[in-house]
Short mmCIF file of C-alpha atoms in Angstrom, two decimals:
data_model
loop_
_atom_site.label_atom_id
_atom_site.label_comp_id
_atom_site.label_asym_id
_atom_site.label_seq_id
_atom_site.Cartn_x
_atom_site.Cartn_y
_atom_site.Cartn_z
CA MET A 14 127.82 89.99 135.73
CA SER A 15 124.84 89.23 137.95
CA THR A 16 125.61 87.32 141.14
CA THR A 17 122.02 86.18 141.69
CA LYS A 18 121.61 82.61 140.53
CA LEU A 19 118.28 81.57 139.07
CA GLY A 20 116.86 78.12 139.60
CA GLY A 21 113.56 76.24 139.75
CA TRP A 22 110.52 78.05 138.40
CA LYS A 23 112.38 81.35 138.05
CA ALA A 24 114.84 79.71 135.66
CA THR A 25 111.99 78.02 133.78
CA ILE A 26 110.20 81.33 133.30
CA ALA A 27 113.37 83.17 132.25
CA VAL A 28 114.20 80.52 129.66
CA SER A 29 110.58 80.30 128.47
CA MET A 30 110.74 83.91 127.33
CA SER A 31 112.50 82.63 124.18
CA ASN A 32 109.09 81.36 123.14
CA TYR A 33 107.34 84.68 123.87
CA ILE A 34 109.93 86.50 121.79
CA GLU A 35 109.75 83.99 118.93
CA ALA A 36 105.97 83.95 118.70
CA GLY A 37 105.81 87.70 119.24
CA SER A 38 108.22 88.23 116.34
CA ILE A 39 106.11 86.10 114.02
CA ILE A 40 102.90 87.93 114.91
CA ALA A 41 104.53 91.36 114.80
CA LEU A 42 105.54 90.59 111.22
CA ALA A 43 102.16 89.01 110.43
CA THR A 44 100.22 92.10 111.53
CA SER A 45 102.54 94.41 109.59
CA LEU A 46 103.12 92.48 106.35
CA SER A 47 100.40 94.33 104.45
CA LEU A 48 101.75 97.66 105.72
CA TRP A 49 105.31 96.79 104.68
CA GLN A 50 103.96 95.57 101.34
CA GLU A 51 102.30 98.92 100.73
CA TYR A 52 105.28 100.91 102.04
CA PHE A 53 107.86 99.17 99.83
CA GLY A 54 105.55 98.11 96.96
CA PHE A 55 106.18 94.37 97.43
CA SER A 56 104.42 91.78 95.26
CA ASN A 57 102.61 88.81 96.90
CA LEU A 58 105.57 86.58 96.05
CA LEU A 59 107.98 89.00 97.72
CA VAL A 60 105.73 89.12 100.78
CA GLY A 61 105.93 85.33 100.83
CA LEU A 62 109.72 85.53 100.61
CA VAL A 63 109.92 87.90 103.60
CA ALA A 64 107.69 85.55 105.59
CA ALA A 65 109.77 82.55 104.51
CA LEU A 66 113.01 84.20 105.69
CA SER A 67 111.62 85.13 109.09
CA ALA A 68 111.49 83.58 112.56
CA ASN A 69 108.54 81.64 111.20
CA ALA A 70 110.59 79.65 108.69
CA PHE A 71 114.06 79.71 107.07
CA GLY A 72 115.66 82.17 109.49
CA ALA A 73 114.69 80.06 112.49
CA ALA A 74 115.69 76.89 110.61
CA ILE A 75 119.25 78.14 110.10
CA GLY A 76 119.50 79.29 113.72
CA ALA A 77 118.32 75.92 115.02
CA LEU A 78 120.86 74.02 112.96
CA ILE A 79 123.63 76.23 114.36
CA GLY A 80 122.39 76.58 117.94
CA GLY A 81 121.58 72.91 118.60
CA PRO A 82 125.09 71.45 118.35
CA LEU A 83 126.61 74.53 120.01
CA GLY A 84 124.25 73.99 122.95
CA ASP A 85 125.37 70.37 123.22
CA ARG A 86 129.06 71.16 122.87
CA TYR A 87 129.43 74.32 124.97
CA GLY A 88 126.39 74.22 127.23
CA ARG A 89 122.84 75.48 127.31
CA LYS A 90 123.86 78.75 128.93
CA PHE A 91 126.33 79.48 126.11
CA ILE A 92 123.42 80.04 123.72
CA TYR A 93 121.70 82.42 126.13
CA THR A 94 124.77 84.58 126.35
CA TYR A 95 124.63 85.54 122.67
CA ASP A 96 121.29 84.72 121.01
CA LEU A 97 119.35 87.71 122.28
CA ILE A 98 122.14 90.12 121.38
CA LEU A 99 121.71 89.02 117.77
CA TYR A 100 117.94 89.24 118.18
CA MET A 101 118.09 92.81 119.46
CA LEU A 102 120.29 93.85 116.52
CA GLY A 103 117.80 92.37 114.05
CA THR A 104 114.85 93.99 115.81
CA LEU A 105 116.51 97.42 115.67
CA LEU A 106 116.92 97.07 111.91
CA VAL A 107 113.21 96.34 111.54
CA ILE A 108 112.20 99.20 113.84
CA PHE A 109 114.15 101.74 111.79
CA ALA A 110 113.74 100.11 108.36
CA VAL A 111 113.52 102.68 105.58
CA ALA A 112 114.76 100.38 102.81
CA PRO A 113 113.85 96.78 101.90
CA TRP A 114 117.34 95.49 102.76
CA MET A 115 116.94 96.74 106.36
CA LEU A 116 113.63 94.94 106.81
CA ILE A 117 114.82 91.70 105.19
CA THR A 118 118.15 91.65 107.05
CA GLY A 119 116.42 92.38 110.35
CA VAL A 120 113.87 89.65 109.77
CA ILE A 121 116.62 87.12 108.97
CA LEU A 122 118.71 88.02 112.04
CA THR A 123 115.76 87.78 114.41
CA GLY A 124 114.86 84.45 112.84
CA ILE A 125 118.36 83.04 113.31
CA ALA A 126 118.43 84.24 116.93
CA VAL A 127 115.13 82.66 117.94
CA GLY A 128 115.98 79.50 115.97
CA ALA A 129 119.13 79.12 118.05
CA GLY A 130 117.38 79.87 121.32
CA VAL A 131 114.03 78.07 121.29
CA PRO A 132 115.19 74.42 120.88
CA VAL A 133 117.82 74.92 123.59
CA ALA A 134 115.14 76.49 125.79
CA TRP A 135 112.96 73.39 125.55
CA THR A 136 116.03 71.26 126.26
CA TYR A 137 117.10 73.26 129.32
CA ILE A 138 113.63 73.35 130.85
CA ALA A 139 113.14 69.60 130.49
CA GLU A 140 116.56 68.83 131.95
CA GLU A 141 116.02 71.03 135.00
CA ALA A 142 112.41 69.96 135.67
CA PRO A 143 111.47 67.27 138.22
CA ALA A 144 110.48 64.04 136.42
CA GLU A 145 106.99 64.07 137.94
CA HIS A 146 106.38 67.68 136.80
CA ARG A 147 108.20 67.77 133.48
CA ALA A 148 105.10 68.50 131.39
CA LYS A 149 104.14 71.32 133.74
CA HIS A 150 107.54 72.97 133.35
CA VAL A 151 107.78 72.40 129.59
CA GLY A 152 104.22 73.73 129.36
CA THR A 153 105.48 77.06 130.69
CA ALA A 154 107.36 77.53 127.41
CA GLN A 155 104.15 76.76 125.51
CA LEU A 156 102.34 79.24 127.76
CA ALA A 157 104.86 81.96 126.89
CA TRP A 158 104.64 81.02 123.20
CA SER A 159 100.84 81.48 123.36
CA LEU A 160 100.98 84.66 125.41
CA GLY A 161 103.19 86.35 122.80
CA PRO A 162 100.58 86.27 120.00
CA ALA A 163 97.71 87.06 122.39
CA LEU A 164 99.41 90.25 123.55
CA VAL A 165 100.92 91.25 120.21
CA PHE A 166 97.59 90.90 118.41
CA LEU A 167 96.02 93.00 121.18
CA PHE A 168 98.74 95.63 120.80
CA ALA A 169 98.27 95.54 117.03
CA THR A 170 94.55 96.23 117.48
CA ILE A 171 95.31 99.23 119.67
CA VAL A 172 97.87 100.75 117.27
CA VAL A 173 95.90 100.16 114.04
CA PRO A 174 95.28 103.95 113.63
CA LEU A 175 99.05 104.55 113.65
CA GLY A 176 99.68 102.38 110.58
CA LEU A 177 103.29 101.31 110.08
CA THR A 178 104.45 103.45 113.00
CA GLY A 179 102.32 101.28 115.26
CA SER A 180 104.02 98.17 113.90
CA ARG A 181 107.43 99.68 114.59
CA ILE A 182 106.28 100.30 118.18
CA ILE A 183 105.35 96.59 118.51
CA PHE A 184 108.84 95.57 117.38
CA ALA A 185 110.26 98.10 119.86
CA HIS A 186 108.36 96.37 122.68
CA LEU A 187 109.95 93.06 121.62
CA PHE A 188 113.38 94.72 121.77
CA VAL A 189 112.70 95.83 125.35
CA VAL A 190 111.46 92.36 126.37
CA ALA A 191 114.54 90.78 124.78
CA PHE A 192 116.89 93.14 126.64
CA VAL A 193 115.23 92.53 130.01
CA THR A 194 115.24 88.76 129.40
CA TRP A 195 118.93 88.81 128.41
CA TRP A 196 119.77 90.77 131.56
CA ILE A 197 117.87 88.39 133.85
CA ARG A 198 119.30 85.29 132.17
CA ARG A 199 122.82 86.24 133.17
CA GLY A 200 121.98 84.67 136.53
CA LEU A 201 121.07 81.28 135.05
CA SER A 202 123.04 78.26 136.20
CA GLU A 203 124.15 75.68 133.66
CA SER A 204 122.02 72.55 133.30
CA ILE A 205 123.19 69.95 135.82
CA THR A 206 122.26 67.18 133.41
CA TRP A 207 124.42 68.73 130.69
CA LYS A 208 127.35 69.15 133.10
CA LYS A 209 127.34 65.42 133.84
CA SER A 210 127.14 64.59 130.16
CA ASP A 211 129.97 66.99 129.37
CA GLU A 212 132.21 65.31 131.93
CA GLU A 213 131.54 61.97 130.23
CA ARG A 214 132.33 63.52 126.84
CA ARG A 215 135.63 64.92 128.08
CA THR A 216 136.56 61.56 129.55
CA ALA A 217 135.71 59.81 126.29
CA GLU A 218 137.70 62.31 124.23
CA ALA A 219 140.66 61.96 126.58
CA GLY A 220 140.53 58.25 125.79
CA GLY A 221 140.63 58.94 122.07
CA ILE A 222 136.87 58.63 121.38
CA LYS A 223 135.57 61.53 119.30
CA ARG A 224 131.87 62.15 119.00
CA ARG A 225 130.30 63.89 116.03
CA ASN A 226 126.78 64.83 117.00
CA TYR A 227 125.07 64.94 113.63
CA ARG A 228 126.76 61.76 112.39
CA GLU A 229 125.67 59.83 115.48
CA LEU A 230 122.23 61.41 115.38
CA LEU A 231 121.61 60.41 111.77
CA THR A 232 123.13 56.91 111.79
CA ASN A 233 121.83 55.42 115.05
CA ALA A 234 118.58 53.48 114.48
CA THR A 235 116.93 54.63 117.71
CA ASN A 236 117.73 58.24 116.94
CA LEU A 237 116.43 57.95 113.38
CA LYS A 238 113.12 56.47 114.49
CA ALA A 239 112.66 59.24 117.05
CA LEU A 240 113.52 61.88 114.43
CA LEU A 241 110.98 60.45 111.99
CA PHE A 242 108.27 60.23 114.65
CA LEU A 243 108.79 63.79 115.88
CA THR A 244 109.02 65.14 112.34
CA GLY A 245 105.64 63.58 111.67
CA VAL A 246 104.17 65.07 114.83
CA TYR A 247 105.69 68.54 114.68
CA ALA A 248 106.64 69.38 111.09
CA LEU A 249 103.21 68.44 109.74
CA TRP A 250 101.34 70.30 112.48
CA ASN A 251 103.68 73.27 112.23
CA LEU A 252 103.06 73.42 108.48
CA VAL A 253 99.55 74.53 109.43
CA ALA A 254 100.41 76.60 112.51
CA GLY A 255 103.21 78.39 110.64
CA GLN A 256 100.86 79.62 107.92
CA MET A 257 98.26 80.59 110.52
CA GLY A 258 100.77 82.47 112.61
CA ILE A 259 101.85 84.78 109.85
CA PHE A 260 99.02 84.73 107.29
CA MET A 261 95.84 84.25 109.35
CA PRO A 262 94.77 87.90 109.00
CA ARG A 263 94.86 87.36 105.22
CA VAL A 264 92.81 84.18 105.59
CA TYR A 265 90.19 86.13 107.54
CA GLU A 266 90.23 88.85 104.88
CA THR A 267 89.73 86.28 102.12
CA ALA A 268 86.85 84.83 104.16
CA GLY A 269 85.17 88.25 104.20
CA VAL A 270 86.48 89.94 107.37
CA GLU A 271 87.97 93.14 105.98
CA SER A 272 88.40 95.07 109.23
CA ALA A 273 91.95 94.81 110.60
CA THR A 274 90.55 95.33 114.09
CA ALA A 275 88.12 92.40 113.70
CA GLN A 276 90.91 90.19 112.29
CA ASN A 277 93.18 90.98 115.23
CA LEU A 278 90.43 90.45 117.80
CA LEU A 279 89.70 87.00 116.37
CA GLN A 280 93.37 86.19 116.88
CA VAL A 281 93.32 87.61 120.39
CA LEU A 282 90.46 85.21 121.17
CA LEU A 283 92.31 82.29 119.57
CA TRP A 284 95.55 82.87 121.44
CA THR A 285 93.91 83.71 124.77
CA LEU A 286 92.18 80.34 124.63
CA THR A 287 95.52 78.73 123.75
CA VAL A 288 96.99 80.25 126.91
CA ALA A 289 94.05 78.95 128.96
CA ALA A 290 94.17 75.47 127.40
CA THR A 291 97.92 75.25 127.94
CA TYR A 292 97.58 76.06 131.63
CA PHE A 293 94.36 74.22 132.48
CA GLY A 294 94.95 71.37 130.02
CA PHE A 295 98.56 70.53 129.24
CA MET A 296 100.22 71.86 132.39
CA LYS A 297 97.55 70.48 134.73
CA TYR A 298 97.14 67.05 133.14
CA GLY A 299 100.25 66.34 131.05
CA ASP A 300 101.91 64.64 134.02
CA ARG A 301 98.74 62.92 135.26
CA VAL A 302 96.77 61.39 132.36
CA ASP A 303 97.44 59.23 129.31
CA ARG A 304 99.37 61.59 127.05
CA ARG A 305 98.29 59.72 123.94
CA LYS A 306 94.63 60.56 124.66
CA LEU A 307 95.34 64.20 125.53
CA TYR A 308 97.34 64.63 122.34
CA GLY A 309 94.57 62.98 120.31
CA LEU A 310 91.94 65.30 121.78
CA GLY A 311 93.95 68.36 120.78
CA ALA A 312 94.51 66.99 117.28
CA VAL A 313 90.82 66.27 116.70
CA LEU A 314 89.78 69.78 117.78
CA GLY A 315 92.25 71.31 115.31
CA ILE A 316 90.92 69.18 112.45
CA ILE A 317 87.32 70.11 113.26
CA ALA A 318 88.28 73.80 113.24
CA TRP A 319 89.64 73.61 109.70
CA LEU A 320 86.75 71.46 108.49
CA LEU A 321 84.41 74.26 109.57
CA LEU A 322 86.48 76.88 107.78
CA VAL A 323 86.54 74.86 104.55
CA PHE A 324 83.08 73.29 104.39
CA ALA A 325 80.76 75.54 106.42
CA HIS A 326 79.21 78.75 105.18
CA VAL A 327 81.66 81.23 106.70
CA THR A 328 80.00 83.76 108.97
CA MET A 329 81.33 85.61 111.98
CA PRO A 330 79.93 82.99 114.43
CA ILE A 331 81.72 80.26 112.42
CA LEU A 332 84.97 82.23 112.53
CA ILE A 333 84.60 82.69 116.29
CA LEU A 334 84.02 78.94 116.67
CA PHE A 335 87.03 78.25 114.45
CA ALA A 336 89.22 80.51 116.60
CA ALA A 337 87.96 78.87 119.79
CA LEU A 338 88.49 75.31 118.57
CA TRP A 339 91.96 75.96 117.18
CA GLY A 340 92.96 77.94 120.25
CA ILE A 341 92.07 75.10 122.60
CA SER A 342 93.64 72.56 120.24
CA ALA A 343 96.95 74.42 120.13
CA GLY A 344 97.11 74.57 123.93
CA ILE A 345 97.04 70.78 124.35
CA GLY A 346 98.36 69.86 120.93
CA ALA A 347 101.42 69.00 118.93
CA GLN A 348 103.88 71.73 119.85
CA ALA A 349 103.60 71.22 123.61
CA PHE A 350 103.97 67.45 123.24
CA TYR A 351 106.77 67.84 120.71
CA ALA A 352 108.78 70.00 123.13
CA LEU A 353 108.27 67.35 125.81
CA TRP A 354 108.95 64.26 123.71
CA ALA A 355 111.95 65.76 121.90
CA ALA A 356 113.67 66.27 125.25
CA GLU A 357 112.76 62.79 126.48
CA MET A 358 113.62 60.69 123.43
CA PHE A 359 117.28 61.63 122.90
CA PRO A 360 120.39 61.25 125.09
CA THR A 361 121.72 64.38 126.81
CA ARG A 362 124.78 64.68 124.58
CA LEU A 363 122.54 64.89 121.47
CA ARG A 364 119.40 66.48 122.90
CA ALA A 365 119.87 70.06 121.67
CA SER A 366 121.33 68.90 118.34
CA ALA A 367 118.30 66.69 117.76
CA GLN A 368 115.96 69.55 118.52
CA GLY A 369 117.98 71.73 116.19
CA VAL A 370 117.55 69.24 113.33
CA LEU A 371 113.84 68.83 114.02
CA PHE A 372 113.25 72.57 114.29
CA PHE A 373 115.25 73.06 111.07
CA VAL A 374 113.13 70.55 109.16
CA ALA A 375 109.86 71.96 110.52
CA ARG A 376 110.74 75.54 109.63
CA ILE A 377 112.02 74.61 106.16
CA VAL A 378 108.69 72.93 105.47
CA VAL A 379 106.87 76.06 106.66
CA GLY A 380 109.15 78.29 104.61
CA VAL A 381 108.55 76.42 101.36
CA LEU A 382 104.79 76.75 101.71
CA SER A 383 105.04 80.34 103.05
CA TYR A 384 106.66 81.43 99.79
CA TRP A 385 103.60 80.30 97.81
CA PHE A 386 100.86 80.67 100.43
CA PRO A 387 99.81 84.32 99.77
CA THR A 388 99.55 83.61 96.04
CA LEU A 389 97.64 80.33 96.56
CA LEU A 390 95.29 82.06 98.99
CA ALA A 391 94.64 84.95 96.60
CA GLU A 392 94.20 82.78 93.50
CA GLN A 393 92.63 79.57 94.89
CA GLY A 394 90.89 80.74 98.05
CA VAL A 395 90.42 79.35 101.56
CA PRO A 396 88.94 75.93 100.58
CA PHE A 397 92.01 75.01 98.51
CA VAL A 398 94.62 75.92 101.14
CA GLY A 399 92.31 74.55 103.83
CA MET A 400 92.43 71.06 102.34
CA ILE A 401 96.23 71.17 102.50
CA MET A 402 95.95 72.13 106.18
CA ILE A 403 93.47 69.34 106.96
CA GLY A 404 95.62 66.70 105.28
CA ALA A 405 98.68 67.71 107.30
CA LEU A 406 96.71 67.76 110.57
CA VAL A 407 95.20 64.32 110.01
CA ALA A 408 98.62 62.82 109.29
CA ALA A 409 100.12 64.44 112.42
CA MET A 410 97.24 63.12 114.53
CA VAL A 411 97.63 59.54 113.31
CA ILE A 412 101.41 59.51 113.81
CA GLY A 413 101.20 60.98 117.32
CA VAL A 414 98.39 58.75 118.55
CA LEU A 415 99.90 55.54 117.19
CA TRP A 416 103.53 56.01 118.23
CA ALA A 417 103.51 58.29 121.29
CA PRO A 418 106.23 57.15 123.75
CA ASN A 419 105.40 56.03 127.29
CA THR A 420 107.66 58.37 129.26
CA ARG A 421 105.36 60.02 131.79
CA GLY A 422 106.76 60.34 135.32
CA ARG A 423 110.19 58.89 134.50
CA SER A 424 113.52 60.67 134.78
CA LEU A 425 115.49 61.55 131.65
CA GLU A 426 118.26 59.22 132.85
CA GLU A 427 115.83 56.28 133.17
CA ILE A 428 114.39 56.94 129.73
CA GLU A 429 117.86 57.23 128.20
CA GLU A 430 119.05 53.98 129.78
CA GLU A 431 116.00 52.10 128.53
CA ARG A 432 116.25 53.46 125.00
CA TYR A 433 120.03 53.33 124.60
CA GLY A 434 121.30 50.98 127.28
CA SER A 435 124.16 51.68 129.67
CA THR A 436 126.60 51.97 126.77
CA PRO A 437 126.13 55.27 124.87
CA GLY A 438 124.85 54.74 121.36
CA ALA A 439 123.68 51.14 121.92
CA ALA A 440 120.00 51.42 121.09
CA LYS A 441 117.76 48.94 122.86
CA GLN A 442 114.30 50.19 122.18
CA SER A 443 112.49 51.66 119.23
CA VAL A 444 110.07 54.54 119.29
#
């Protein structure tokens, strides 16, 4: 085992790579779905099923529900010891897939692996970050999540002439990144915050008090309010982002952009602007300005983007404007704030479990729509699915702006004491 211990920004970056791998997996599948469909002769419904089982939806949902409580019980580092091994196995199956079962099994395994890793990653980063720079550190995960699609769409553009072989190469690059990340992470220290919480748990259990994470999570009023708030913020927004992540090339095609190269370059623009907005927007100002206003700005830009796509005469300049608006919106929008608020609004002993539940719900919602999305898009067109997207975005904006918590600049311990009191489980304050 490695003897070099990682801490500070190095640890944040190493853990953030879960987000690069997750987003990269979604886009690698998105850019290859049509090729796999042709190779195996899949129907649109079967394509939807593959998407629904992936890291974009059900696969990640299952992993989150498993990984969350394991991360709370055995530590954040426990997840990092095993999740990427499972991911690499799944990726190898996709790389060498010559039968549908290999592709589907590989997609499910990679989904479970990233579902287990990403919520714990957000938890670990928030726990290790200084209170006055928590948004900046959590934003690093969002930065990695944005960088994954930007690079994978660029790679996909380069390997278009290679067809399905090019897609296999993209998955191979994700395998290499996963291996290097797993190797580096061996030097991670356990979260200090979790260690303190675990000592309290052991003391409580020695005194005959047994804690059941999901029971406490789902019966405590403060927890329930936080779960409902964050579901409204993230699950509704992710309903849109999830379809865009895996089906956006098809949306562009339906809108008249038939060139795969042009479709991918639009996505490169979108995600590059997401990277820029994350760094210059969320990471720079998330610890300094009113978070409610910053969140609202991102939400409004996303709504405007979809209004253009649905109601404007779609031309290439409109599509470029759509990509720019959504890209900036995503950089300062719901996912970055969700990762931050989900870590701040729950006690340490339940933090990863709560994120697991929230991630599970969000990905189930995405998966249900993903199953029908290709068929709806083909039969009803962009305006029909676009109205679904706009409705979800408006609801997420209203919920986030009205009920955003005031947690900026405060330590996780201070927030926990105010929300739950000095006695664990005694809720004092609502969302």
